[in-house]
JSON list of C-alpha atoms in Angstrom, two decimals:
[
{"chain": "U", "resi": 1, "resn": "UNK", "atom": "CA", "xyz": [177.86, 24.09, 27.33]},
{"chain": "U", "resi": 2, "resn": "UNK", "atom": "CA", "xyz": [178.74, 23.08, 23.62]},
{"chain": "U", "resi": 3, "resn": "UNK", "atom": "CA", "xyz": [177.37, 19.60, 23.49]},
{"chain": "U", "resi": 4, "resn": "UNK", "atom": "CA", "xyz": [173.72, 19.45, 22.51]},
{"chain": "U", "resi": 5, "resn": "UNK", "atom": "CA", "xyz": [172.94, 20.49, 18.67]},
{"chain": "U", "resi": 6, "resn": "UNK", "atom": "CA", "xyz": [169.11, 20.39, 19.23]},
{"chain": "U", "resi": 7, "resn": "UNK", "atom": "CA", "xyz": [169.13, 22.63, 22.24]},
{"chain": "U", "resi": 8, "resn": "UNK", "atom": "CA", "xyz": [171.78, 25.02, 20.12]},
{"chain": "U", "resi": 9, "resn": "UNK", "atom": "CA", "xyz": [169.42, 25.23, 17.63]},
{"chain": "U", "resi": 10, "resn": "UNK", "atom": "CA", "xyz": [166.02, 26.12, 19.74]},
{"chain": "U", "resi": 11, "resn": "UNK", "atom": "CA", "xyz": [168.12, 28.56, 21.13]},
{"chain": "U", "resi": 12, "resn": "UNK", "atom": "CA", "xyz": [170.06, 30.34, 18.39]},
{"chain": "U", "resi": 13, "resn": "UNK", "atom": "CA", "xyz": [170.75, 28.21, 15.51]},
{"chain": "U", "resi": 14, "resn": "UNK", "atom": "CA", "xyz": [167.44, 29.19, 14.19]},
{"chain": "U", "resi": 15, "resn": "UNK", "atom": "CA", "xyz": [168.10, 32.73, 13.91]},
{"chain": "U", "resi": 16, "resn": "UNK", "atom": "CA", "xyz": [171.53, 32.39, 12.51]},
{"chain": "U", "resi": 17, "resn": "UNK", "atom": "CA", "xyz": [170.03, 30.64, 9.52]},
{"chain": "U", "resi": 18, "resn": "UNK", "atom": "CA", "xyz": [168.67, 34.04, 8.14]},
{"chain": "U", "resi": 19, "resn": "UNK", "atom": "CA", "xyz": [171.79, 35.97, 8.95]},
{"chain": "U", "resi": 20, "resn": "UNK", "atom": "CA", "xyz": [173.79, 33.34, 6.93]},
{"chain": "U", "resi": 21, "resn": "UNK", "atom": "CA", "xyz": [171.61, 33.70, 3.67]},
{"chain": "U", "resi": 22, "resn": "UNK", "atom": "CA", "xyz": [172.35, 37.57, 3.84]},
{"chain": "U", "resi": 23, "resn": "UNK", "atom": "CA", "xyz": [176.04, 36.85, 4.65]},
{"chain": "U", "resi": 24, "resn": "UNK", "atom": "CA", "xyz": [176.61, 34.59, 1.76]},
{"chain": "U", "resi": 25, "resn": "UNK", "atom": "CA", "xyz": [174.84, 36.82, -0.74]},
{"chain": "U", "resi": 26, "resn": "UNK", "atom": "CA", "xyz": [177.32, 39.76, 0.58]},
{"chain": "U", "resi": 27, "resn": "UNK", "atom": "CA", "xyz": [180.07, 37.61, -0.26]},
{"chain": "U", "resi": 28, "resn": "UNK", "atom": "CA", "xyz": [178.80, 36.88, -3.61]},
{"chain": "U", "resi": 29, "resn": "UNK", "atom": "CA", "xyz": [181.43, 34.35, -4.48]},
{"chain": "U", "resi": 30, "resn": "UNK", "atom": "CA", "xyz": [181.39, 32.86, -7.92]},
{"chain": "U", "resi": 31, "resn": "UNK", "atom": "CA", "xyz": [180.19, 29.22, -8.16]},
{"chain": "U", "resi": 32, "resn": "UNK", "atom": "CA", "xyz": [182.59, 26.08, -8.45]},
{"chain": "U", "resi": 33, "resn": "UNK", "atom": "CA", "xyz": [184.66, 27.14, -5.63]},
{"chain": "U", "resi": 34, "resn": "UNK", "atom": "CA", "xyz": [185.65, 25.27, -2.66]},
{"chain": "U", "resi": 35, "resn": "UNK", "atom": "CA", "xyz": [184.37, 26.26, 1.09]},
{"chain": "U", "resi": 36, "resn": "UNK", "atom": "CA", "xyz": [185.75, 25.68, 4.60]},
{"chain": "U", "resi": 37, "resn": "UNK", "atom": "CA", "xyz": [183.12, 26.29, 7.42]},
{"chain": "U", "resi": 38, "resn": "UNK", "atom": "CA", "xyz": [185.41, 26.56, 10.60]},
{"chain": "U", "resi": 39, "resn": "UNK", "atom": "CA", "xyz": [182.95, 26.10, 13.94]},
{"chain": "U", "resi": 40, "resn": "UNK", "atom": "CA", "xyz": [180.48, 25.10, 11.74]},
{"chain": "U", "resi": 41, "resn": "UNK", "atom": "CA", "xyz": [177.81, 24.16, 14.73]},
{"chain": "U", "resi": 42, "resn": "UNK", "atom": "CA", "xyz": [174.75, 22.27, 13.75]},
{"chain": "U", "resi": 43, "resn": "UNK", "atom": "CA", "xyz": [175.38, 23.51, 9.95]},
{"chain": "U", "resi": 44, "resn": "UNK", "atom": "CA", "xyz": [173.32, 26.37, 9.31]},
{"chain": "U", "resi": 45, "resn": "UNK", "atom": "CA", "xyz": [176.07, 28.34, 7.45]},
{"chain": "U", "resi": 46, "resn": "UNK", "atom": "CA", "xyz": [177.30, 25.13, 5.50]},
{"chain": "U", "resi": 47, "resn": "UNK", "atom": "CA", "xyz": [173.74, 24.59, 4.61]},
{"chain": "U", "resi": 48, "resn": "UNK", "atom": "CA", "xyz": [173.24, 27.87, 3.23]},
{"chain": "U", "resi": 49, "resn": "UNK", "atom": "CA", "xyz": [176.53, 28.17, 0.87]},
{"chain": "U", "resi": 50, "resn": "UNK", "atom": "CA", "xyz": [175.21, 24.63, -0.46]},
{"chain": "U", "resi": 51, "resn": "UNK", "atom": "CA", "xyz": [171.53, 26.37, -1.16]},
{"chain": "U", "resi": 52, "resn": "UNK", "atom": "CA", "xyz": [172.85, 29.67, -2.31]},
{"chain": "U", "resi": 53, "resn": "UNK", "atom": "CA", "xyz": [176.83, 29.60, -3.55]},
{"chain": "U", "resi": 54, "resn": "UNK", "atom": "CA", "xyz": [176.67, 26.65, -5.90]},
{"chain": "U", "resi": 55, "resn": "UNK", "atom": "CA", "xyz": [180.09, 25.40, -4.49]},
{"chain": "U", "resi": 56, "resn": "UNK", "atom": "CA", "xyz": [182.24, 22.72, -5.65]},
{"chain": "U", "resi": 57, "resn": "UNK", "atom": "CA", "xyz": [182.27, 21.22, -2.00]},
{"chain": "U", "resi": 58, "resn": "UNK", "atom": "CA", "xyz": [182.08, 22.44, 1.27]},
{"chain": "U", "resi": 59, "resn": "UNK", "atom": "CA", "xyz": [183.77, 21.11, 4.56]},
{"chain": "U", "resi": 60, "resn": "UNK", "atom": "CA", "xyz": [182.35, 21.71, 7.87]},
{"chain": "U", "resi": 61, "resn": "UNK", "atom": "CA", "xyz": [184.57, 21.39, 11.23]},
{"chain": "U", "resi": 62, "resn": "UNK", "atom": "CA", "xyz": [183.74, 21.87, 14.76]},
{"chain": "U", "resi": 63, "resn": "UNK", "atom": "CA", "xyz": [185.05, 20.45, 18.11]},
{"chain": "U", "resi": 64, "resn": "UNK", "atom": "CA", "xyz": [181.54, 19.26, 19.02]},
{"chain": "U", "resi": 65, "resn": "UNK", "atom": "CA", "xyz": [180.41, 15.78, 18.33]},
{"chain": "U", "resi": 66, "resn": "UNK", "atom": "CA", "xyz": [176.77, 16.33, 19.20]},
{"chain": "U", "resi": 67, "resn": "UNK", "atom": "CA", "xyz": [176.55, 19.52, 16.89]},
{"chain": "U", "resi": 68, "resn": "UNK", "atom": "CA", "xyz": [178.58, 17.55, 14.20]},
{"chain": "U", "resi": 69, "resn": "UNK", "atom": "CA", "xyz": [176.03, 14.82, 14.67]},
{"chain": "U", "resi": 70, "resn": "UNK", "atom": "CA", "xyz": [173.10, 17.28, 13.93]},
{"chain": "U", "resi": 71, "resn": "UNK", "atom": "CA", "xyz": [174.88, 18.62, 10.99]},
{"chain": "U", "resi": 72, "resn": "UNK", "atom": "CA", "xyz": [175.49, 15.33, 9.46]},
{"chain": "U", "resi": 73, "resn": "UNK", "atom": "CA", "xyz": [171.85, 14.29, 9.84]},
{"chain": "U", "resi": 74, "resn": "UNK", "atom": "CA", "xyz": [170.38, 17.73, 8.60]},
{"chain": "U", "resi": 75, "resn": "UNK", "atom": "CA", "xyz": [172.88, 18.74, 5.91]},
{"chain": "U", "resi": 76, "resn": "UNK", "atom": "CA", "xyz": [173.39, 15.97, 3.17]},
{"chain": "U", "resi": 77, "resn": "UNK", "atom": "CA", "xyz": [176.02, 16.98, 0.74]},
{"chain": "U", "resi": 78, "resn": "UNK", "atom": "CA", "xyz": [178.62, 18.28, 2.83]},
{"chain": "U", "resi": 79, "resn": "UNK", "atom": "CA", "xyz": [181.46, 16.83, 4.74]},
{"chain": "U", "resi": 80, "resn": "UNK", "atom": "CA", "xyz": [181.70, 17.37, 8.57]},
{"chain": "U", "resi": 81, "resn": "UNK", "atom": "CA", "xyz": [184.98, 16.79, 10.57]},
{"chain": "U", "resi": 82, "resn": "UNK", "atom": "CA", "xyz": [186.14, 17.34, 13.94]},
{"chain": "U", "resi": 83, "resn": "UNK", "atom": "CA", "xyz": [188.51, 20.25, 14.05]},
{"chain": "U", "resi": 84, "resn": "UNK", "atom": "CA", "xyz": [190.01, 23.41, 15.82]},
{"chain": "U", "resi": 85, "resn": "UNK", "atom": "CA", "xyz": [189.98, 26.95, 14.52]},
{"chain": "U", "resi": 86, "resn": "UNK", "atom": "CA", "xyz": [193.15, 27.28, 15.99]},
{"chain": "U", "resi": 87, "resn": "UNK", "atom": "CA", "xyz": [194.37, 24.70, 13.88]},
{"chain": "U", "resi": 88, "resn": "UNK", "atom": "CA", "xyz": [192.91, 23.73, 10.62]},
{"chain": "U", "resi": 89, "resn": "UNK", "atom": "CA", "xyz": [195.26, 20.82, 10.11]},
{"chain": "U", "resi": 90, "resn": "UNK", "atom": "CA", "xyz": [196.54, 21.70, 6.77]},
{"chain": "U", "resi": 91, "resn": "UNK", "atom": "CA", "xyz": [193.21, 22.20, 5.32]},
{"chain": "U", "resi": 92, "resn": "UNK", "atom": "CA", "xyz": [192.71, 24.85, 2.77]},
{"chain": "U", "resi": 93, "resn": "UNK", "atom": "CA", "xyz": [189.79, 26.17, 0.34]},
{"chain": "U", "resi": 94, "resn": "UNK", "atom": "CA", "xyz": [189.12, 28.90, -1.92]},
{"chain": "U", "resi": 95, "resn": "UNK", "atom": "CA", "xyz": [186.88, 30.49, 0.72]},
{"chain": "U", "resi": 96, "resn": "UNK", "atom": "CA", "xyz": [187.14, 30.20, 4.43]},
{"chain": "U", "resi": 97, "resn": "UNK", "atom": "CA", "xyz": [184.31, 31.26, 6.62]},
{"chain": "U", "resi": 98, "resn": "UNK", "atom": "CA", "xyz": [183.06, 31.25, 10.38]},
{"chain": "U", "resi": 99, "resn": "UNK", "atom": "CA", "xyz": [179.72, 32.03, 11.81]},
{"chain": "U", "resi": 100, "resn": "UNK", "atom": "CA", "xyz": [179.21, 33.09, 15.46]},
{"chain": "U", "resi": 101, "resn": "UNK", "atom": "CA", "xyz": [182.49, 31.46, 16.50]},
{"chain": "U", "resi": 102, "resn": "UNK", "atom": "CA", "xyz": [185.41, 34.03, 17.24]},
{"chain": "U", "resi": 103, "resn": "UNK", "atom": "CA", "xyz": [184.09, 35.41, 20.54]},
{"chain": "U", "resi": 104, "resn": "UNK", "atom": "CA", "xyz": [184.41, 31.94, 22.02]},
{"chain": "U", "resi": 105, "resn": "UNK", "atom": "CA", "xyz": [188.15, 31.07, 20.34]},
{"chain": "U", "resi": 106, "resn": "UNK", "atom": "CA", "xyz": [191.00, 31.70, 22.77]},
{"chain": "U", "resi": 107, "resn": "UNK", "atom": "CA", "xyz": [193.09, 33.81, 20.53]},
{"chain": "U", "resi": 108, "resn": "UNK", "atom": "CA", "xyz": [191.25, 35.42, 17.68]},
{"chain": "U", "resi": 109, "resn": "UNK", "atom": "CA", "xyz": [194.34, 36.78, 16.14]},
{"chain": "U", "resi": 110, "resn": "UNK", "atom": "CA", "xyz": [196.17, 33.38, 15.74]},
{"chain": "U", "resi": 111, "resn": "UNK", "atom": "CA", "xyz": [192.72, 31.91, 14.70]},
{"chain": "U", "resi": 112, "resn": "UNK", "atom": "CA", "xyz": [191.99, 34.62, 11.71]},
{"chain": "U", "resi": 113, "resn": "UNK", "atom": "CA", "xyz": [195.84, 34.30, 10.54]},
{"chain": "U", "resi": 114, "resn": "UNK", "atom": "CA", "xyz": [194.85, 30.61, 10.44]},
{"chain": "U", "resi": 115, "resn": "UNK", "atom": "CA", "xyz": [191.90, 31.51, 8.03]},
{"chain": "U", "resi": 116, "resn": "UNK", "atom": "CA", "xyz": [193.90, 33.63, 6.14]},
{"chain": "U", "resi": 117, "resn": "UNK", "atom": "CA", "xyz": [196.62, 30.74, 5.72]},
{"chain": "U", "resi": 118, "resn": "UNK", "atom": "CA", "xyz": [193.94, 28.54, 4.32]},
{"chain": "U", "resi": 119, "resn": "UNK", "atom": "CA", "xyz": [191.69, 30.48, 2.11]},
{"chain": "U", "resi": 120, "resn": "UNK", "atom": "CA", "xyz": [191.82, 33.05, -0.70]},
{"chain": "U", "resi": 121, "resn": "UNK", "atom": "CA", "xyz": [188.90, 34.63, 0.56]},
{"chain": "U", "resi": 122, "resn": "UNK", "atom": "CA", "xyz": [187.87, 35.18, 4.38]},
{"chain": "U", "resi": 123, "resn": "UNK", "atom": "CA", "xyz": [184.69, 35.76, 5.92]},
{"chain": "U", "resi": 124, "resn": "UNK", "atom": "CA", "xyz": [182.99, 35.63, 9.41]},
{"chain": "U", "resi": 125, "resn": "UNK", "atom": "CA", "xyz": [180.00, 36.92, 11.28]},
{"chain": "U", "resi": 126, "resn": "UNK", "atom": "CA", "xyz": [179.00, 37.83, 15.18]},
{"chain": "U", "resi": 127, "resn": "UNK", "atom": "CA", "xyz": [176.25, 38.76, 17.10]},
{"chain": "U", "resi": 128, "resn": "UNK", "atom": "CA", "xyz": [176.39, 42.28, 18.06]},
{"chain": "U", "resi": 129, "resn": "UNK", "atom": "CA", "xyz": [175.95, 41.38, 21.70]},
{"chain": "U", "resi": 130, "resn": "UNK", "atom": "CA", "xyz": [175.93, 45.05, 23.22]},
{"chain": "U", "resi": 131, "resn": "UNK", "atom": "CA", "xyz": [172.56, 46.09, 21.93]},
{"chain": "U", "resi": 132, "resn": "UNK", "atom": "CA", "xyz": [172.04, 44.18, 18.71]},
{"chain": "U", "resi": 133, "resn": "UNK", "atom": "CA", "xyz": [170.99, 40.77, 19.73]},
{"chain": "U", "resi": 134, "resn": "UNK", "atom": "CA", "xyz": [168.06, 41.81, 21.55]},
{"chain": "U", "resi": 135, "resn": "UNK", "atom": "CA", "xyz": [166.59, 38.48, 22.97]},
{"chain": "U", "resi": 136, "resn": "UNK", "atom": "CA", "xyz": [170.26, 37.88, 24.80]},
{"chain": "U", "resi": 137, "resn": "UNK", "atom": "CA", "xyz": [170.45, 41.92, 25.51]},
{"chain": "U", "resi": 138, "resn": "UNK", "atom": "CA", "xyz": [167.08, 41.20, 27.52]},
{"chain": "U", "resi": 139, "resn": "UNK", "atom": "CA", "xyz": [168.01, 38.32, 29.11]},
{"chain": "U", "resi": 140, "resn": "UNK", "atom": "CA", "xyz": [171.18, 39.71, 30.54]},
{"chain": "U", "resi": 141, "resn": "UNK", "atom": "CA", "xyz": [169.54, 42.97, 31.72]},
{"chain": "U", "resi": 142, "resn": "UNK", "atom": "CA", "xyz": [167.27, 41.21, 33.42]},
{"chain": "U", "resi": 143, "resn": "UNK", "atom": "CA", "xyz": [169.72, 38.73, 34.89]},
{"chain": "U", "resi": 144, "resn": "UNK", "atom": "CA", "xyz": [171.66, 41.22, 36.48]},
{"chain": "U", "resi": 145, "resn": "UNK", "atom": "CA", "xyz": [168.66, 43.21, 37.93]},
{"chain": "U", "resi": 146, "resn": "UNK", "atom": "CA", "xyz": [168.47, 39.64, 39.83]},
{"chain": "U", "resi": 147, "resn": "UNK", "atom": "CA", "xyz": [171.77, 38.29, 40.29]},
{"chain": "U", "resi": 148, "resn": "UNK", "atom": "CA", "xyz": [174.30, 41.31, 40.01]},
{"chain": "U", "resi": 149, "resn": "UNK", "atom": "CA", "xyz": [177.07, 38.61, 39.62]},
{"chain": "U", "resi": 150, "resn": "UNK", "atom": "CA", "xyz": [175.78, 37.94, 36.00]},
{"chain": "U", "resi": 151, "resn": "UNK", "atom": "CA", "xyz": [177.68, 40.52, 34.60]},
{"chain": "U", "resi": 152, "resn": "UNK", "atom": "CA", "xyz": [180.96, 38.51, 34.49]},
{"chain": "U", "resi": 153, "resn": "UNK", "atom": "CA", "xyz": [178.92, 36.16, 32.04]},
{"chain": "U", "resi": 154, "resn": "UNK", "atom": "CA", "xyz": [177.27, 39.27, 30.06]},
{"chain": "U", "resi": 155, "resn": "UNK", "atom": "CA", "xyz": [178.37, 38.82, 26.28]},
{"chain": "U", "resi": 156, "resn": "UNK", "atom": "CA", "xyz": [177.89, 42.30, 25.98]},
{"chain": "U", "resi": 157, "resn": "UNK", "atom": "CA", "xyz": [180.40, 42.91, 28.35]},
{"chain": "U", "resi": 158, "resn": "UNK", "atom": "CA", "xyz": [182.52, 40.03, 27.65]},
{"chain": "U", "resi": 159, "resn": "UNK", "atom": "CA", "xyz": [182.62, 40.28, 24.14]},
{"chain": "U", "resi": 160, "resn": "UNK", "atom": "CA", "xyz": [183.34, 43.83, 22.91]},
{"chain": "U", "resi": 161, "resn": "UNK", "atom": "CA", "xyz": [187.04, 43.36, 21.93]},
{"chain": "U", "resi": 162, "resn": "UNK", "atom": "CA", "xyz": [185.97, 41.09, 19.20]},
{"chain": "U", "resi": 163, "resn": "UNK", "atom": "CA", "xyz": [182.20, 41.63, 18.12]},
{"chain": "U", "resi": 164, "resn": "UNK", "atom": "CA", "xyz": [182.21, 45.15, 16.67]},
{"chain": "U", "resi": 165, "resn": "UNK", "atom": "CA", "xyz": [183.35, 46.81, 13.38]},
{"chain": "U", "resi": 166, "resn": "UNK", "atom": "CA", "xyz": [186.66, 48.22, 14.55]},
{"chain": "U", "resi": 167, "resn": "UNK", "atom": "CA", "xyz": [188.33, 45.05, 16.05]},
{"chain": "U", "resi": 168, "resn": "UNK", "atom": "CA", "xyz": [187.14, 42.70, 13.16]},
{"chain": "U", "resi": 169, "resn": "UNK", "atom": "CA", "xyz": [188.75, 45.23, 10.65]},
{"chain": "U", "resi": 170, "resn": "UNK", "atom": "CA", "xyz": [191.71, 45.24, 12.87]},
{"chain": "U", "resi": 171, "resn": "UNK", "atom": "CA", "xyz": [191.87, 41.29, 13.06]},
{"chain": "U", "resi": 172, "resn": "UNK", "atom": "CA", "xyz": [191.31, 40.74, 9.27]},
{"chain": "U", "resi": 173, "resn": "UNK", "atom": "CA", "xyz": [194.09, 43.58, 8.10]},
{"chain": "U", "resi": 174, "resn": "UNK", "atom": "CA", "xyz": [196.31, 42.15, 11.02]},
{"chain": "U", "resi": 175, "resn": "UNK", "atom": "CA", "xyz": [196.34, 38.48, 9.43]},
{"chain": "U", "resi": 176, "resn": "UNK", "atom": "CA", "xyz": [197.48, 40.52, 5.93]},
{"chain": "U", "resi": 177, "resn": "UNK", "atom": "CA", "xyz": [194.10, 40.11, 4.52]},
{"chain": "U", "resi": 178, "resn": "UNK", "atom": "CA", "xyz": [193.57, 42.99, 1.58]},
{"chain": "U", "resi": 179, "resn": "UNK", "atom": "CA", "xyz": [189.98, 44.83, 0.58]},
{"chain": "U", "resi": 180, "resn": "UNK", "atom": "CA", "xyz": [188.40, 44.25, 4.17]},
{"chain": "U", "resi": 181, "resn": "UNK", "atom": "CA", "xyz": [184.79, 45.37, 4.75]},
{"chain": "U", "resi": 182, "resn": "UNK", "atom": "CA", "xyz": [182.73, 45.17, 7.74]},
{"chain": "U", "resi": 183, "resn": "UNK", "atom": "CA", "xyz": [178.74, 45.37, 7.57]},
{"chain": "U", "resi": 184, "resn": "UNK", "atom": "CA", "xyz": [175.89, 44.95, 9.77]},
{"chain": "U", "resi": 185, "resn": "UNK", "atom": "CA", "xyz": [173.19, 42.34, 9.19]},
{"chain": "U", "resi": 186, "resn": "UNK", "atom": "CA", "xyz": [169.95, 42.78, 10.95]},
{"chain": "U", "resi": 187, "resn": "UNK", "atom": "CA", "xyz": [167.30, 40.00, 10.61]},
{"chain": "U", "resi": 188, "resn": "UNK", "atom": "CA", "xyz": [163.99, 39.59, 12.58]},
{"chain": "U", "resi": 189, "resn": "UNK", "atom": "CA", "xyz": [163.29, 37.26, 15.51]},
{"chain": "U", "resi": 190, "resn": "UNK", "atom": "CA", "xyz": [159.89, 36.45, 16.03]},
{"chain": "U", "resi": 191, "resn": "UNK", "atom": "CA", "xyz": [158.44, 34.32, 19.00]},
{"chain": "U", "resi": 192, "resn": "UNK", "atom": "CA", "xyz": [155.28, 32.92, 19.06]},
{"chain": "U", "resi": 193, "resn": "UNK", "atom": "CA", "xyz": [154.76, 33.79, 22.69]},
{"chain": "U", "resi": 194, "resn": "UNK", "atom": "CA", "xyz": [156.56, 34.05, 25.85]},
{"chain": "U", "resi": 195, "resn": "UNK", "atom": "CA", "xyz": [157.41, 30.26, 26.42]},
{"chain": "U", "resi": 196, "resn": "UNK", "atom": "CA", "xyz": [158.97, 30.44, 22.92]},
{"chain": "U", "resi": 197, "resn": "UNK", "atom": "CA", "xyz": [160.87, 32.99, 23.86]},
{"chain": "U", "resi": 198, "resn": "UNK", "atom": "CA", "xyz": [161.89, 31.75, 27.56]},
{"chain": "U", "resi": 199, "resn": "UNK", "atom": "CA", "xyz": [162.24, 27.86, 27.17]},
{"chain": "U", "resi": 200, "resn": "UNK", "atom": "CA", "xyz": [165.35, 28.14, 24.70]},
{"chain": "U", "resi": 201, "resn": "UNK", "atom": "CA", "xyz": [167.30, 29.88, 27.79]},
{"chain": "U", "resi": 202, "resn": "UNK", "atom": "CA", "xyz": [166.56, 26.65, 29.88]},
{"chain": "U", "resi": 203, "resn": "UNK", "atom": "CA", "xyz": [168.49, 24.09, 27.44]},
{"chain": "U", "resi": 204, "resn": "UNK", "atom": "CA", "xyz": [172.09, 24.78, 28.79]},
{"chain": "U", "resi": 205, "resn": "UNK", "atom": "CA", "xyz": [173.77, 25.18, 25.31]},
{"chain": "U", "resi": 206, "resn": "UNK", "atom": "CA", "xyz": [175.33, 28.72, 24.89]},
{"chain": "U", "resi": 207, "resn": "UNK", "atom": "CA", "xyz": [176.50, 31.46, 27.40]},
{"chain": "U", "resi": 208, "resn": "UNK", "atom": "CA", "xyz": [173.16, 32.66, 28.37]},
{"chain": "U", "resi": 209, "resn": "UNK", "atom": "CA", "xyz": [171.68, 29.02, 29.03]},
{"chain": "U", "resi": 210, "resn": "UNK", "atom": "CA", "xyz": [174.64, 27.76, 30.90]},
{"chain": "U", "resi": 211, "resn": "UNK", "atom": "CA", "xyz": [174.53, 30.57, 33.26]},
{"chain": "U", "resi": 212, "resn": "UNK", "atom": "CA", "xyz": [170.91, 30.21, 33.59]},
{"chain": "U", "resi": 213, "resn": "UNK", "atom": "CA", "xyz": [171.39, 26.30, 34.31]},
{"chain": "U", "resi": 214, "resn": "UNK", "atom": "CA", "xyz": [173.86, 27.36, 37.68]},
{"chain": "U", "resi": 215, "resn": "UNK", "atom": "CA", "xyz": [170.90, 29.22, 39.00]},
{"chain": "U", "resi": 216, "resn": "UNK", "atom": "CA", "xyz": [168.92, 28.46, 42.10]},
{"chain": "U", "resi": 217, "resn": "UNK", "atom": "CA", "xyz": [165.10, 27.77, 40.99]},
{"chain": "U", "resi": 218, "resn": "UNK", "atom": "CA", "xyz": [163.76, 30.94, 43.05]},
{"chain": "U", "resi": 219, "resn": "UNK", "atom": "CA", "xyz": [166.49, 33.33, 41.18]},
{"chain": "U", "resi": 220, "resn": "UNK", "atom": "CA", "xyz": [165.75, 31.52, 38.12]},
{"chain": "U", "resi": 221, "resn": "UNK", "atom": "CA", "xyz": [162.06, 32.03, 38.18]},
{"chain": "U", "resi": 222, "resn": "UNK", "atom": "CA", "xyz": [162.64, 35.97, 39.16]},
{"chain": "U", "resi": 223, "resn": "UNK", "atom": "CA", "xyz": [164.77, 36.23, 35.93]},
{"chain": "U", "resi": 224, "resn": "UNK", "atom": "CA", "xyz": [161.60, 34.57, 34.06]},
{"chain": "U", "resi": 225, "resn": "UNK", "atom": "CA", "xyz": [159.03, 36.89, 35.72]},
{"chain": "U", "resi": 226, "resn": "UNK", "atom": "CA", "xyz": [160.81, 40.18, 35.37]},
{"chain": "U", "resi": 227, "resn": "UNK", "atom": "CA", "xyz": [161.51, 39.37, 31.42]},
{"chain": "U", "resi": 228, "resn": "UNK", "atom": "CA", "xyz": [157.50, 38.42, 31.26]},
{"chain": "U", "resi": 229, "resn": "UNK", "atom": "CA", "xyz": [156.92, 41.78, 32.65]},
{"chain": "U", "resi": 230, "resn": "UNK", "atom": "CA", "xyz": [159.14, 43.44, 30.06]},
{"chain": "U", "resi": 231, "resn": "UNK", "atom": "CA", "xyz": [157.91, 41.61, 27.23]},
{"chain": "U", "resi": 232, "resn": "UNK", "atom": "CA", "xyz": [154.26, 42.04, 25.33]},
{"chain": "U", "resi": 233, "resn": "UNK", "atom": "CA", "xyz": [151.82, 40.07, 27.23]},
{"chain": "U", "resi": 234, "resn": "UNK", "atom": "CA", "xyz": [150.65, 38.41, 24.02]},
{"chain": "U", "resi": 235, "resn": "UNK", "atom": "CA", "xyz": [152.47, 36.91, 21.16]},
{"chain": "U", "resi": 236, "resn": "UNK", "atom": "CA", "xyz": [153.91, 37.21, 19.02]},
{"chain": "U", "resi": 237, "resn": "UNK", "atom": "CA", "xyz": [157.14, 38.73, 20.56]},
{"chain": "U", "resi": 238, "resn": "UNK", "atom": "CA", "xyz": [158.94, 40.79, 17.47]},
{"chain": "U", "resi": 239, "resn": "UNK", "atom": "CA", "xyz": [162.52, 41.33, 18.13]},
{"chain": "U", "resi": 240, "resn": "UNK", "atom": "CA", "xyz": [165.64, 41.54, 15.83]},
{"chain": "U", "resi": 241, "resn": "UNK", "atom": "CA", "xyz": [168.84, 40.42, 15.66]},
{"chain": "U", "resi": 242, "resn": "UNK", "atom": "CA", "xyz": [172.06, 42.30, 14.47]},
{"chain": "U", "resi": 243, "resn": "UNK", "atom": "CA", "xyz": [175.28, 40.42, 13.45]},
{"chain": "U", "resi": 244, "resn": "UNK", "atom": "CA", "xyz": [178.66, 42.37, 12.49]},
{"chain": "U", "resi": 245, "resn": "UNK", "atom": "CA", "xyz": [179.93, 40.57, 8.98]},
{"chain": "U", "resi": 246, "resn": "UNK", "atom": "CA", "xyz": [183.88, 40.94, 7.75]},
{"chain": "U", "resi": 247, "resn": "UNK", "atom": "CA", "xyz": [185.47, 40.05, 4.84]},
{"chain": "U", "resi": 248, "resn": "UNK", "atom": "CA", "xyz": [188.84, 40.28, 3.18]},
{"chain": "U", "resi": 249, "resn": "UNK", "atom": "CA", "xyz": [191.06, 38.33, 0.59]},
{"chain": "U", "resi": 250, "resn": "UNK", "atom": "CA", "xyz": [194.89, 37.48, 0.20]}
]
């Protein structure tokens, strides 16, 4: 479900960019440092580091060739390589960061320990899937009303052990990192109209679109119609998205 960079960008990549800007500003890393972006995806955070942090260099790694292909086209000035959050392959950097990735890593503690091994400063951010990422919350609530089995796919239920302040703080301190801070970042997510809201859920890339792709047409139509009834009849549709951000240092 992570193979198509363009579909991901339409779905959630466009909203991760303003979060990345606030995240990099919050880290407030002095210029001239080397950065490693783990799980760089389509390059939203990598691009932000280049634009706002005046780095010496930035390397983005991701297991998806589809995402890396888009990142290479869109973000000149950075290096992009195939890589795994659980094994950084001996890579090191002054700053190791990760955006919207850890909820999909099978062993979060091991990944954060690897981040701490590789970098002197370590930071990450994740969507608040319970209530803060409104577009996803609306989708899953409608999906569960149509198909109760959707609960097993709902990120708000699946990721509470990672994407919340207390778990993030515990992972960072457990990796031996000091001066750990956690904060929320809220950004607007404004959709032109209902089609702009709904169509990205049909792209197959991401947890909610991947679930939507499994539904028979009549159930998918029922989810769509229920969502339409719960959102403003006329655009724009003005929602917000919250992410939890964490940082610490060795």
